[in-house]
Amino acid sequence: MENIRIAIVGVGNCASSLVQGFEYYRDKRPEDAIGLM
């Protein structure tokens, strides 16, 4: 039986979006921040 290779795609984009969200909301007041998803 041959080996099956699996790749996970899209993890980089999710991590990038999370970091961008943190940077965006870093200097916001808590009242102005609508939150992160």
PDB file of N, CA and C in Angstrom:
ATOM      1  N   MET A   1       0.847  -1.179   0.000  1.00  0.00           N
ATOM      2  CA  MET A   1       0.000   0.000   0.000  1.00  0.00           C
ATOM      3  C   MET A   1       0.897   1.249   0.000  1.00  0.00           C
ATOM      4  N   GLU A   2       0.583   2.217  -0.860  1.00  0.00           N
ATOM      5  CA  GLU A   2       1.367   3.449  -0.956  1.00  0.00           C
ATOM      6  C   GLU A   2       1.003   4.419   0.162  1.00  0.00           C
ATOM      7  N   ASN A   3       1.950   5.301   0.481  1.00  0.00           N
ATOM      8  CA  ASN A   3       1.698   6.341   1.485  1.00  0.00           C
ATOM      9  C   ASN A   3       0.761   7.403   0.933  1.00  0.00           C
ATOM     10  N   ILE A   4      -0.052   7.957   1.789  1.00  0.00           N
ATOM     11  CA  ILE A   4      -0.958   9.047   1.415  1.00  0.00           C
ATOM     12  C   ILE A   4      -0.404  10.335   2.005  1.00  0.00           C
ATOM     13  N   ARG A   5      -0.240  11.328   1.169  1.00  0.00           N
ATOM     14  CA  ARG A   5       0.269  12.620   1.634  1.00  0.00           C
ATOM     15  C   ARG A   5      -0.893  13.588   1.776  1.00  0.00           C
ATOM     16  N   ILE A   6      -0.911  14.296   2.897  1.00  0.00           N
ATOM     17  CA  ILE A   6      -1.988  15.236   3.191  1.00  0.00           C
ATOM     18  C   ILE A   6      -1.381  16.606   3.460  1.00  0.00           C
ATOM     19  N   ALA A   7      -2.006  17.643   2.941  1.00  0.00           N
ATOM     20  CA  ALA A   7      -1.561  19.016   3.181  1.00  0.00           C
ATOM     21  C   ALA A   7      -2.697  19.808   3.811  1.00  0.00           C
ATOM     22  N   ILE A   8      -2.339  20.666   4.739  1.00  0.00           N
ATOM     23  CA  ILE A   8      -3.326  21.559   5.357  1.00  0.00           C
ATOM     24  C   ILE A   8      -3.143  22.929   4.725  1.00  0.00           C
ATOM     25  N   VAL A   9      -4.188  23.433   4.094  1.00  0.00           N
ATOM     26  CA  VAL A   9      -4.118  24.694   3.366  1.00  0.00           C
ATOM     27  C   VAL A   9      -4.957  25.737   4.094  1.00  0.00           C
ATOM     28  N   GLY A  10      -4.453  26.952   4.164  1.00  0.00           N
ATOM     29  CA  GLY A  10      -5.236  28.044   4.725  1.00  0.00           C
ATOM     30  C   GLY A  10      -4.872  28.424   6.144  1.00  0.00           C
ATOM     31  N   VAL A  11      -4.030  27.652   6.795  1.00  0.00           N
ATOM     32  CA  VAL A  11      -3.658  27.966   8.175  1.00  0.00           C
ATOM     33  C   VAL A  11      -2.898  29.286   8.227  1.00  0.00           C
ATOM     34  N   GLY A  12      -2.065  29.562   7.242  1.00  0.00           N
ATOM     35  CA  GLY A  12      -1.299  30.810   7.210  1.00  0.00           C
ATOM     36  C   GLY A  12      -2.205  32.022   7.118  1.00  0.00           C
ATOM     37  N   ASN A  13      -3.255  31.928   6.312  1.00  0.00           N
ATOM     38  CA  ASN A  13      -4.184  33.047   6.176  1.00  0.00           C
ATOM     39  C   ASN A  13      -4.934  33.307   7.472  1.00  0.00           C
ATOM     40  N   CYS A  14      -5.325  32.259   8.162  1.00  0.00           N
ATOM     41  CA  CYS A  14      -6.038  32.421   9.438  1.00  0.00           C
ATOM     42  C   CYS A  14      -5.137  33.074  10.467  1.00  0.00           C
ATOM     43  N   ALA A  15      -3.895  32.620  10.546  1.00  0.00           N
ATOM     44  CA  ALA A  15      -2.953  33.202  11.502  1.00  0.00           C
ATOM     45  C   ALA A  15      -2.678  34.658  11.155  1.00  0.00           C
ATOM     46  N   SER A  16      -2.535  34.954   9.882  1.00  0.00           N
ATOM     47  CA  SER A  16      -2.289  36.323   9.451  1.00  0.00           C
ATOM     48  C   SER A  16      -3.454  37.236   9.815  1.00  0.00           C
ATOM     49  N   SER A  17      -4.664  36.783   9.603  1.00  0.00           N
ATOM     50  CA  SER A  17      -5.847  37.580   9.944  1.00  0.00           C
ATOM     51  C   SER A  17      -5.938  37.823  11.440  1.00  0.00           C
ATOM     52  N   LEU A  18      -5.602  36.823  12.234  1.00  0.00           N
ATOM     53  CA  LEU A  18      -5.639  36.977  13.684  1.00  0.00           C
ATOM     54  C   LEU A  18      -4.629  38.020  14.146  1.00  0.00           C
ATOM     55  N   VAL A  19      -3.411  37.969  13.613  1.00  0.00           N
ATOM     56  CA  VAL A  19      -2.382  38.946  13.980  1.00  0.00           C
ATOM     57  C   VAL A  19      -2.796  40.340  13.535  1.00  0.00           C
ATOM     58  N   GLN A  20      -3.347  40.470  12.339  1.00  0.00           N
ATOM     59  CA  GLN A  20      -3.798  41.774  11.857  1.00  0.00           C
ATOM     60  C   GLN A  20      -4.908  42.324  12.738  1.00  0.00           C
ATOM     61  N   GLY A  21      -5.802  41.470  13.207  1.00  0.00           N
ATOM     62  CA  GLY A  21      -6.863  41.903  14.115  1.00  0.00           C
ATOM     63  C   GLY A  21      -6.309  42.411  15.425  1.00  0.00           C
ATOM     64  N   PHE A  22      -5.326  41.702  15.984  1.00  0.00           N
ATOM     65  CA  PHE A  22      -4.698  42.155  17.226  1.00  0.00           C
ATOM     66  C   PHE A  22      -4.040  43.515  17.038  1.00  0.00           C
ATOM     67  N   GLU A  23      -3.340  43.683  15.919  1.00  0.00           N
ATOM     68  CA  GLU A  23      -2.677  44.961  15.654  1.00  0.00           C
ATOM     69  C   GLU A  23      -3.698  46.083  15.478  1.00  0.00           C
ATOM     70  N   TYR A  24      -4.798  45.796  14.822  1.00  0.00           N
ATOM     71  CA  TYR A  24      -5.825  46.814  14.576  1.00  0.00           C
ATOM     72  C   TYR A  24      -6.461  47.279  15.879  1.00  0.00           C
ATOM     73  N   TYR A  25      -6.767  46.327  16.762  1.00  0.00           N
ATOM     74  CA  TYR A  25      -7.477  46.660  17.996  1.00  0.00           C
ATOM     75  C   TYR A  25      -6.555  47.029  19.152  1.00  0.00           C
ATOM     76  N   ARG A  26      -5.251  46.971  18.962  1.00  0.00           N
ATOM     77  CA  ARG A  26      -4.305  47.240  20.047  1.00  0.00           C
ATOM     78  C   ARG A  26      -4.497  48.622  20.660  1.00  0.00           C
ATOM     79  N   ASP A  27      -4.657  49.641  19.836  1.00  0.00           N
ATOM     80  CA  ASP A  27      -4.752  51.016  20.326  1.00  0.00           C
ATOM     81  C   ASP A  27      -6.183  51.520  20.457  1.00  0.00           C
ATOM     82  N   LYS A  28      -7.152  50.668  20.249  1.00  0.00           N
ATOM     83  CA  LYS A  28      -8.561  51.076  20.354  1.00  0.00           C
ATOM     84  C   LYS A  28      -9.002  51.085  21.809  1.00  0.00           C
ATOM     85  N   ARG A  29      -9.933  51.957  22.105  1.00  0.00           N
ATOM     86  CA  ARG A  29     -10.559  51.937  23.432  1.00  0.00           C
ATOM     87  C   ARG A  29     -11.519  50.753  23.481  1.00  0.00           C
ATOM     88  N   PRO A  30     -11.723  50.167  24.652  1.00  0.00           N
ATOM     89  CA  PRO A  30     -12.636  49.013  24.741  1.00  0.00           C
ATOM     90  C   PRO A  30     -14.041  49.319  24.237  1.00  0.00           C
ATOM     91  N   GLU A  31     -14.488  50.570  24.385  1.00  0.00           N
ATOM     92  CA  GLU A  31     -15.833  50.930  23.917  1.00  0.00           C
ATOM     93  C   GLU A  31     -15.918  50.933  22.389  1.00  0.00           C
ATOM     94  N   ASP A  32     -14.781  51.202  21.734  1.00  0.00           N
ATOM     95  CA  ASP A  32     -14.769  51.291  20.274  1.00  0.00           C
ATOM     96  C   ASP A  32     -14.498  49.949  19.594  1.00  0.00           C
ATOM     97  N   ALA A  33     -14.016  48.989  20.339  1.00  0.00           N
ATOM     98  CA  ALA A  33     -13.681  47.689  19.756  1.00  0.00           C
ATOM     99  C   ALA A  33     -14.945  46.837  19.654  1.00  0.00           C
ATOM    100  N   ILE A  34     -15.249  46.398  18.437  1.00  0.00           N
ATOM    101  CA  ILE A  34     -16.439  45.564  18.251  1.00  0.00           C
ATOM    102  C   ILE A  34     -16.129  44.094  18.488  1.00  0.00           C
ATOM    103  N   GLY A  35     -14.857  43.750  18.608  1.00  0.00           N
ATOM    104  CA  GLY A  35     -14.475  42.374  18.920  1.00  0.00           C
ATOM    105  C   GLY A  35     -13.845  41.654  17.751  1.00  0.00           C
ATOM    106  N   LEU A  36     -13.313  40.497  18.050  1.00  0.00           N
ATOM    107  CA  LEU A  36     -12.699  39.639  17.047  1.00  0.00           C
ATOM    108  C   LEU A  36     -13.505  38.370  16.922  1.00  0.00           C
ATOM    109  N   MET A  37     -13.505  37.812  15.741  1.00  0.00           N
ATOM    110  CA  MET A  37     -14.225  36.561  15.540  1.00  0.00           C
ATOM    111  C   MET A  37     -13.237  35.420  15.513  1.00  0.00           C
TER     112      MET A  37
END
